[in-house]
Short mmCIF file of C-alpha atoms in Angstrom, two decimals:
data_model
loop_
_atom_site.label_atom_id
_atom_site.label_comp_id
_atom_site.label_asym_id
_atom_site.label_seq_id
_atom_site.Cartn_x
_atom_site.Cartn_y
_atom_site.Cartn_z
CA MET A 1 109.59 130.13 17.31
CA PRO A 2 108.66 133.71 16.32
CA PRO A 3 108.86 134.60 12.64
CA GLU A 4 112.03 136.09 11.21
CA VAL A 5 112.17 139.86 11.76
CA ASN A 6 112.53 140.65 8.06
CA LYS A 7 109.22 139.00 7.24
CA PRO A 8 106.23 141.35 6.99
CA GLU A 9 103.36 141.57 9.41
CA MET A 10 105.06 140.49 12.60
CA LYS A 11 102.48 141.13 15.33
CA VAL A 12 103.92 143.47 17.96
CA VAL A 13 102.11 144.71 21.05
CA ILE A 14 103.19 148.11 22.36
CA LEU A 15 102.63 147.86 26.10
CA HIS A 16 102.44 151.21 27.88
CA ASP A 17 101.14 153.00 30.96
CA VAL A 18 97.46 153.76 31.30
CA VAL A 19 97.63 157.55 31.50
CA ALA A 20 95.21 159.42 33.78
CA ASP A 21 93.29 162.49 32.59
CA ASN A 22 95.23 164.71 35.02
CA ALA A 23 98.64 163.22 34.15
CA ARG A 24 101.86 165.25 34.38
CA GLU A 25 104.00 166.03 31.32
CA ASP A 26 106.40 163.19 32.11
CA GLU A 27 103.54 160.71 32.37
CA LEU A 28 101.97 161.85 29.08
CA ASP A 29 105.26 161.34 27.28
CA VAL A 30 104.75 157.57 27.19
CA LEU A 31 101.95 158.13 24.67
CA VAL A 32 104.41 160.02 22.46
CA GLU A 33 106.77 157.04 22.74
CA ALA A 34 104.02 154.57 21.88
CA THR A 35 103.00 156.57 18.80
CA ALA A 36 106.60 156.78 17.58
CA VAL A 37 107.23 153.06 18.06
CA SER A 38 103.95 152.21 16.32
CA LYS A 39 104.85 154.38 13.33
CA ALA A 40 108.31 152.80 13.09
CA LEU A 41 106.87 149.29 13.27
CA SER A 42 104.43 150.08 10.47
CA THR A 43 107.26 151.53 8.39
CA LEU A 44 109.16 148.28 8.89
CA GLY A 45 106.19 146.28 7.65
CA HIS A 46 105.00 144.95 11.01
CA GLU A 47 101.56 145.03 12.61
CA PRO A 48 101.51 147.16 15.80
CA HIS A 49 98.87 146.90 18.51
CA SER A 50 98.58 149.12 21.59
CA VAL A 51 97.70 147.73 25.04
CA GLY A 52 97.54 149.73 28.25
CA PHE A 53 99.05 148.14 31.34
CA SER A 54 97.21 148.43 34.67
CA LEU A 55 96.84 146.60 37.97
CA ASP A 56 93.96 144.66 36.38
CA LEU A 57 96.36 141.92 35.29
CA PRO A 58 93.72 139.42 34.07
CA THR A 59 92.33 142.05 31.68
CA VAL A 60 95.81 142.94 30.44
CA MET A 61 96.59 139.24 29.89
CA GLU A 62 93.33 138.72 28.01
CA ALA A 63 94.04 141.70 25.72
CA ILE A 64 97.55 140.44 24.94
CA GLN A 65 96.49 136.82 24.39
CA LYS A 66 93.65 137.91 22.10
CA ILE A 67 96.22 139.59 19.82
CA ASN A 68 98.63 136.64 20.13
CA PRO A 69 101.71 138.76 19.43
CA ASP A 70 105.14 137.61 18.32
CA PHE A 71 106.82 140.30 20.41
CA ILE A 72 106.06 142.95 23.05
CA PHE A 73 107.58 146.42 23.03
CA ASN A 74 107.60 147.19 26.75
CA LEU A 75 107.22 150.94 27.34
CA VAL A 76 105.71 150.67 30.83
CA GLU A 77 107.32 153.28 33.10
CA SER A 78 104.89 153.21 36.01
CA VAL A 79 101.75 151.36 37.06
CA ALA A 80 98.84 153.21 38.63
CA GLY A 81 101.17 156.21 38.75
CA GLN A 82 103.74 154.35 40.86
CA GLY A 83 107.29 153.82 39.64
CA ASN A 84 107.89 151.08 42.21
CA LEU A 85 105.58 148.79 40.23
CA ILE A 86 107.46 149.06 36.92
CA HIS A 87 108.71 145.46 37.16
CA LEU A 88 105.17 144.04 37.08
CA ALA A 89 104.96 144.39 33.30
CA PRO A 90 108.01 142.28 32.40
CA ALA A 91 107.14 139.82 35.18
CA LEU A 92 103.76 139.23 33.53
CA LEU A 93 105.41 138.81 30.14
CA ASP A 94 107.83 136.26 31.63
CA TYR A 95 104.77 134.35 32.86
CA LEU A 96 103.24 134.49 29.39
CA HIS A 97 106.52 133.36 27.75
CA ILE A 98 106.40 136.23 25.25
CA PRO A 99 109.71 137.87 24.24
CA TYR A 100 109.88 141.59 24.92
CA SER A 101 112.09 144.63 24.46
CA GLY A 102 114.48 146.15 26.93
CA SER A 103 115.70 144.90 30.28
CA PRO A 104 114.37 141.86 32.15
CA THR A 105 112.29 141.95 35.31
CA GLU A 106 115.18 141.68 37.76
CA ALA A 107 117.15 144.49 36.10
CA LEU A 108 114.16 146.83 36.08
CA TYR A 109 113.54 146.25 39.78
CA LEU A 110 117.19 146.66 40.78
CA THR A 111 117.70 149.86 38.81
CA SER A 112 114.35 151.47 39.58
CA ASN A 113 115.09 151.36 43.31
CA LYS A 114 117.96 153.86 43.47
CA LEU A 115 119.06 152.69 46.92
CA ILE A 116 119.42 149.04 45.88
CA ALA A 117 121.23 150.21 42.76
CA LYS A 118 123.63 152.31 44.82
CA ARG A 119 124.39 149.39 47.15
CA LEU A 120 125.18 147.18 44.16
CA LEU A 121 127.39 149.88 42.66
CA LYS A 122 129.34 150.22 45.90
CA GLY A 123 129.63 146.45 46.12
CA HIS A 124 131.35 146.46 42.72
CA ASP A 125 133.62 149.39 43.64
CA ILE A 126 131.85 151.76 41.26
CA LEU A 127 131.72 155.29 42.64
CA THR A 128 128.26 156.54 43.58
CA PRO A 129 127.52 159.48 45.91
CA ASP A 130 126.95 158.84 49.63
CA TRP A 131 123.36 158.85 50.80
CA ILE A 132 121.09 158.98 53.84
CA PHE A 133 117.76 157.20 54.13
CA GLY A 134 115.54 156.10 57.02
CA GLY A 135 118.25 156.26 59.67
CA GLY A 136 120.78 154.48 57.44
CA SER A 137 123.72 156.45 56.09
CA THR A 138 126.93 156.09 54.12
CA ALA A 139 127.75 159.75 54.72
CA ASP A 140 130.06 161.12 57.37
CA GLU A 141 127.95 162.04 60.39
CA ALA A 142 129.70 165.44 60.45
CA LEU A 143 128.33 166.02 56.92
CA ASP A 144 131.44 168.12 56.17
CA ASN A 145 129.38 171.18 55.07
CA SER A 146 128.41 169.22 51.96
CA VAL A 147 125.50 170.00 49.67
CA PHE A 148 122.83 167.29 49.57
CA ILE A 149 120.02 166.76 47.08
CA ILE A 150 116.66 165.23 48.05
CA LYS A 151 115.58 162.61 45.49
CA SER A 152 112.81 160.07 45.02
CA VAL A 153 113.79 156.47 45.73
CA TRP A 154 111.70 155.04 42.89
CA GLU A 155 110.54 157.77 40.53
CA HIS A 156 112.62 158.90 37.56
CA ALA A 157 112.20 161.83 35.14
CA SER A 158 113.40 164.20 37.94
CA VAL A 159 110.03 163.94 39.67
CA GLY A 160 110.08 166.01 42.87
CA ILE A 161 113.35 167.82 42.08
CA ASP A 162 113.43 171.63 41.94
CA ASP A 163 115.47 174.57 43.29
CA ASN A 164 114.42 173.67 46.83
CA SER A 165 115.74 170.11 46.59
CA THR A 166 119.32 171.00 47.55
CA LEU A 167 120.55 172.11 50.96
CA VAL A 168 123.62 172.33 53.18
CA PRO A 169 122.37 170.69 56.40
CA LYS A 170 123.90 171.38 59.80
CA SER A 171 122.95 167.93 61.06
CA THR A 172 121.57 164.58 59.91
CA GLU A 173 118.36 165.52 61.78
CA GLU A 174 117.92 168.57 59.56
CA LEU A 175 118.54 166.41 56.50
CA GLN A 176 116.01 163.82 57.67
CA LYS A 177 113.46 166.59 58.15
CA ALA A 178 113.92 167.63 54.51
CA ILE A 179 113.45 164.00 53.45
CA ASP A 180 110.27 163.75 55.55
CA GLN A 181 108.85 166.94 54.01
CA ALA A 182 109.39 165.63 50.48
CA GLN A 183 107.73 162.32 51.38
CA GLN A 184 104.72 164.10 52.85
CA GLN A 185 104.38 166.29 49.76
CA TRP A 186 104.71 163.51 47.19
CA HIS A 187 103.47 160.49 49.19
CA ARG A 188 106.52 158.55 48.04
CA GLU A 189 109.85 157.51 49.51
CA PHE A 190 112.71 160.02 49.24
CA PHE A 191 116.37 159.97 50.27
CA ALA A 192 119.27 162.43 50.49
CA GLU A 193 122.29 162.08 48.22
CA ARG A 194 125.56 163.99 48.50
CA PHE A 195 125.65 166.49 45.61
CA ILE A 196 128.60 166.13 43.24
CA ASP A 197 129.57 169.49 41.83
CA GLY A 198 130.96 169.16 38.31
CA ARG A 199 130.01 168.03 34.81
CA GLU A 200 127.00 165.85 33.98
CA PHE A 201 127.00 163.10 31.35
CA ASN A 202 124.37 160.75 29.89
CA ILE A 203 125.89 157.60 28.41
CA SER A 204 123.47 155.61 26.24
CA VAL A 205 124.08 151.91 25.58
CA LEU A 206 122.38 149.81 22.89
CA CYS A 207 122.46 146.06 22.39
CA GLY A 208 124.48 144.94 19.39
CA PRO A 209 125.38 141.68 17.67
CA GLU A 210 128.75 141.70 19.48
CA GLY A 211 127.37 142.90 22.83
CA PRO A 212 126.43 146.29 24.30
CA GLU A 213 127.45 149.27 22.19
CA VAL A 214 128.10 152.68 23.75
CA LEU A 215 126.50 155.43 21.68
CA PRO A 216 128.05 158.90 21.34
CA HIS A 217 128.60 160.51 24.72
CA ALA A 218 126.32 163.36 25.72
CA GLU A 219 127.14 166.10 28.21
CA ILE A 220 124.43 168.25 29.77
CA ARG A 221 125.79 171.77 29.87
CA PHE A 222 124.31 174.42 32.13
CA ILE A 223 124.37 177.66 30.18
CA ASP A 224 124.28 181.10 31.85
CA TYR A 225 123.13 179.74 35.20
CA PRO A 226 123.24 182.62 37.71
CA SER A 227 125.62 182.48 40.64
CA GLY A 228 124.15 180.48 43.51
CA LYS A 229 121.77 178.44 41.35
CA ARG A 230 122.61 174.74 41.58
CA LYS A 231 123.39 173.08 38.28
CA ILE A 232 120.95 170.19 38.38
CA VAL A 233 118.67 168.66 35.76
CA ASP A 234 115.43 169.21 37.66
CA PHE A 235 111.83 168.61 36.61
CA ARG A 236 111.53 171.99 34.87
CA ALA A 237 114.70 171.35 32.88
CA LYS A 238 113.16 168.19 31.44
CA TRP A 239 109.50 169.05 31.07
CA ASP A 240 108.62 172.77 31.41
CA GLU A 241 109.18 174.30 27.98
CA ALA A 242 108.48 177.80 29.34
CA SER A 243 111.17 177.61 32.03
CA PHE A 244 114.68 179.03 32.21
CA GLU A 245 116.01 175.57 33.07
CA TYR A 246 114.51 173.93 29.96
CA HIS A 247 116.25 176.37 27.63
CA HIS A 248 119.57 176.57 29.49
CA THR A 249 120.39 172.87 29.97
CA ILE A 250 121.86 171.94 26.62
CA ARG A 251 122.78 168.45 25.39
CA CYS A 252 126.17 168.47 23.67
CA PHE A 253 127.99 165.74 21.75
CA ASP A 254 131.13 167.71 20.90
CA PHE A 255 134.29 167.29 22.99
CA SER A 256 137.91 168.33 22.86
CA PRO A 257 140.72 165.77 22.49
CA ASP A 258 141.56 166.38 26.15
CA ASP A 259 138.23 164.74 27.09
CA HIS A 260 138.92 161.46 25.28
CA PRO A 261 140.47 159.63 28.30
CA LEU A 262 137.46 160.61 30.41
CA LEU A 263 135.01 159.51 27.70
CA GLU A 264 136.75 156.15 27.45
CA LYS A 265 136.42 155.74 31.22
CA LEU A 266 132.71 156.60 31.05
CA SER A 267 132.22 154.04 28.27
CA ALA A 268 133.92 151.32 30.31
CA LEU A 269 131.87 152.14 33.40
CA ALA A 270 128.60 152.18 31.42
CA LYS A 271 129.39 148.72 30.02
CA GLU A 272 130.29 147.49 33.50
CA CYS A 273 126.94 148.72 34.80
CA TRP A 274 125.23 146.87 31.93
CA GLN A 275 126.86 143.64 33.10
CA VAL A 276 126.40 144.20 36.84
CA PHE A 277 122.67 144.86 36.54
CA GLY A 278 121.96 142.41 33.71
CA LEU A 279 120.55 145.09 31.41
CA GLY A 280 119.14 144.36 27.97
CA GLY A 281 118.01 146.14 24.83
CA TYR A 282 118.84 149.74 25.61
CA ALA A 283 119.84 151.71 28.69
CA ARG A 284 121.33 154.98 29.89
CA VAL A 285 123.80 155.61 32.71
CA ASP A 286 123.88 159.10 34.23
CA PHE A 287 127.16 160.39 35.64
CA ARG A 288 128.57 163.37 37.47
CA VAL A 289 132.28 164.01 37.01
CA ASP A 290 133.81 165.92 39.90
CA ASN A 291 136.46 168.62 39.64
CA ASP A 292 139.20 165.99 40.03
CA GLY A 293 137.92 164.06 37.02
CA ASN A 294 136.32 161.20 38.99
CA PRO A 295 133.08 159.80 37.46
CA TRP A 296 130.23 159.10 39.91
CA VAL A 297 127.21 157.06 38.81
CA LEU A 298 123.99 158.85 39.73
CA GLU A 299 121.43 156.49 38.22
CA ILE A 300 121.06 153.46 35.97
CA ASN A 301 118.14 153.93 33.58
CA ALA A 302 116.93 150.62 32.19
CA ASN A 303 114.41 151.16 29.37
CA PRO A 304 114.94 154.96 29.27
CA CYS A 305 112.57 157.24 27.41
CA ILE A 306 112.65 156.73 23.64
CA SER A 307 110.46 159.61 22.51
CA PRO A 308 111.81 161.14 19.29
CA ASP A 309 113.20 164.12 21.23
CA SER A 310 114.76 162.04 24.03
CA GLY A 311 118.43 161.90 24.91
CA PHE A 312 118.72 158.23 23.97
CA VAL A 313 117.27 158.76 20.51
CA ALA A 314 119.52 161.81 20.01
CA ALA A 315 122.57 159.66 20.85
CA ALA A 316 121.41 156.92 18.47
CA ASP A 317 120.87 159.47 15.71
CA ARG A 318 124.35 160.85 16.36
CA ALA A 319 125.65 157.31 15.79
CA GLY A 320 123.85 157.18 12.43
CA ILE A 321 121.02 154.97 13.71
CA ASN A 322 117.65 156.43 12.77
CA TYR A 323 114.49 155.66 14.73
CA ALA A 324 113.23 152.85 12.50
CA ASP A 325 116.70 151.25 12.47
CA PHE A 326 116.78 151.39 16.27
CA ILE A 327 113.41 149.64 16.53
CA ALA A 328 114.51 147.08 13.92
CA ARG A 329 117.66 146.29 15.90
CA ILE A 330 115.67 145.66 19.08
CA LEU A 331 113.34 143.34 17.19
CA LYS A 332 116.19 141.47 15.54
CA LEU A 333 118.22 140.93 18.71
CA GLN A 334 115.44 140.47 21.27
CA SER A 335 112.48 138.91 19.45
CA SER A 336 113.66 135.34 20.10
CA VAL A 337 114.77 135.93 23.70
CA CYS A 338 112.50 135.20 26.65
CA HIS A 339 113.75 137.04 29.75
CA GLU A 340 113.53 134.24 32.27
CA SER A 341 116.94 134.36 33.94
CA ALA A 342 115.45 133.40 37.29
CA LYS A 343 114.16 130.07 35.97
#
């Protein structure tokens, strides 16, 4: 059994991506996360160790076993620059029988593949926008003059999304051509999703002693966007501090009483997604709410970014949970749990 969390010097490995020298801003952010978690662990009286995760699994195993940790804080977001390998890290930790933070292997795989996630959502009667991929479609063949957005199947952090990612196609062939162009540019799988015009919400969920707890609701508000510019949280909005998008997509936690029924519905749906996908630790569900007030799930983010300036941390802070308290809660509730649901 691991030591009690309140005892000093609990050995904790912070497992994170190996970041290349030419890494993008979103890839470098994992190092900011690792530094913040390490500082919080030290503040709590624990002993943090950093290990980079790569495809050289024997070397990673050797590094972890040499430390002999009580717990792993799993911050791995991609492996060898590929988001479709994110589940390798928790799978290895399952093999090593070491408890770790966040969601288990199965949940990370199911949520990282947006198409599998969307099929599961539809199977549970949870609204998610129609999509087209590789000849398969849930969209009306007539397309109904709808706007579509071209998105990566596996990558998160709005990778590959910019002003050119939306279009009103005249045919499925035209839409498939746009998908093919994105795949050729990024060397990754892309799909087309029907664009939901309306409000955008990020609902953060944190494990608690009585089950998952919904943190204060956050709405992304698009301020002073010019006419004709799609209101989407693209790559620039998240990562380019010099861009218009970065400074005009504002996170807001303040709502009118008229929004309370909608917020309650978002909370219930976020908790349902937690159960459907078997999430753990902490997660974020991204919604669009159409002009009729219907919430549509865009993505399920297991193990979302927890940099100090991230949306999840902002929601936790709004709930009165500071960074060290957040890390302490994860340790307390997950340090004795081995994620081996498949066994």
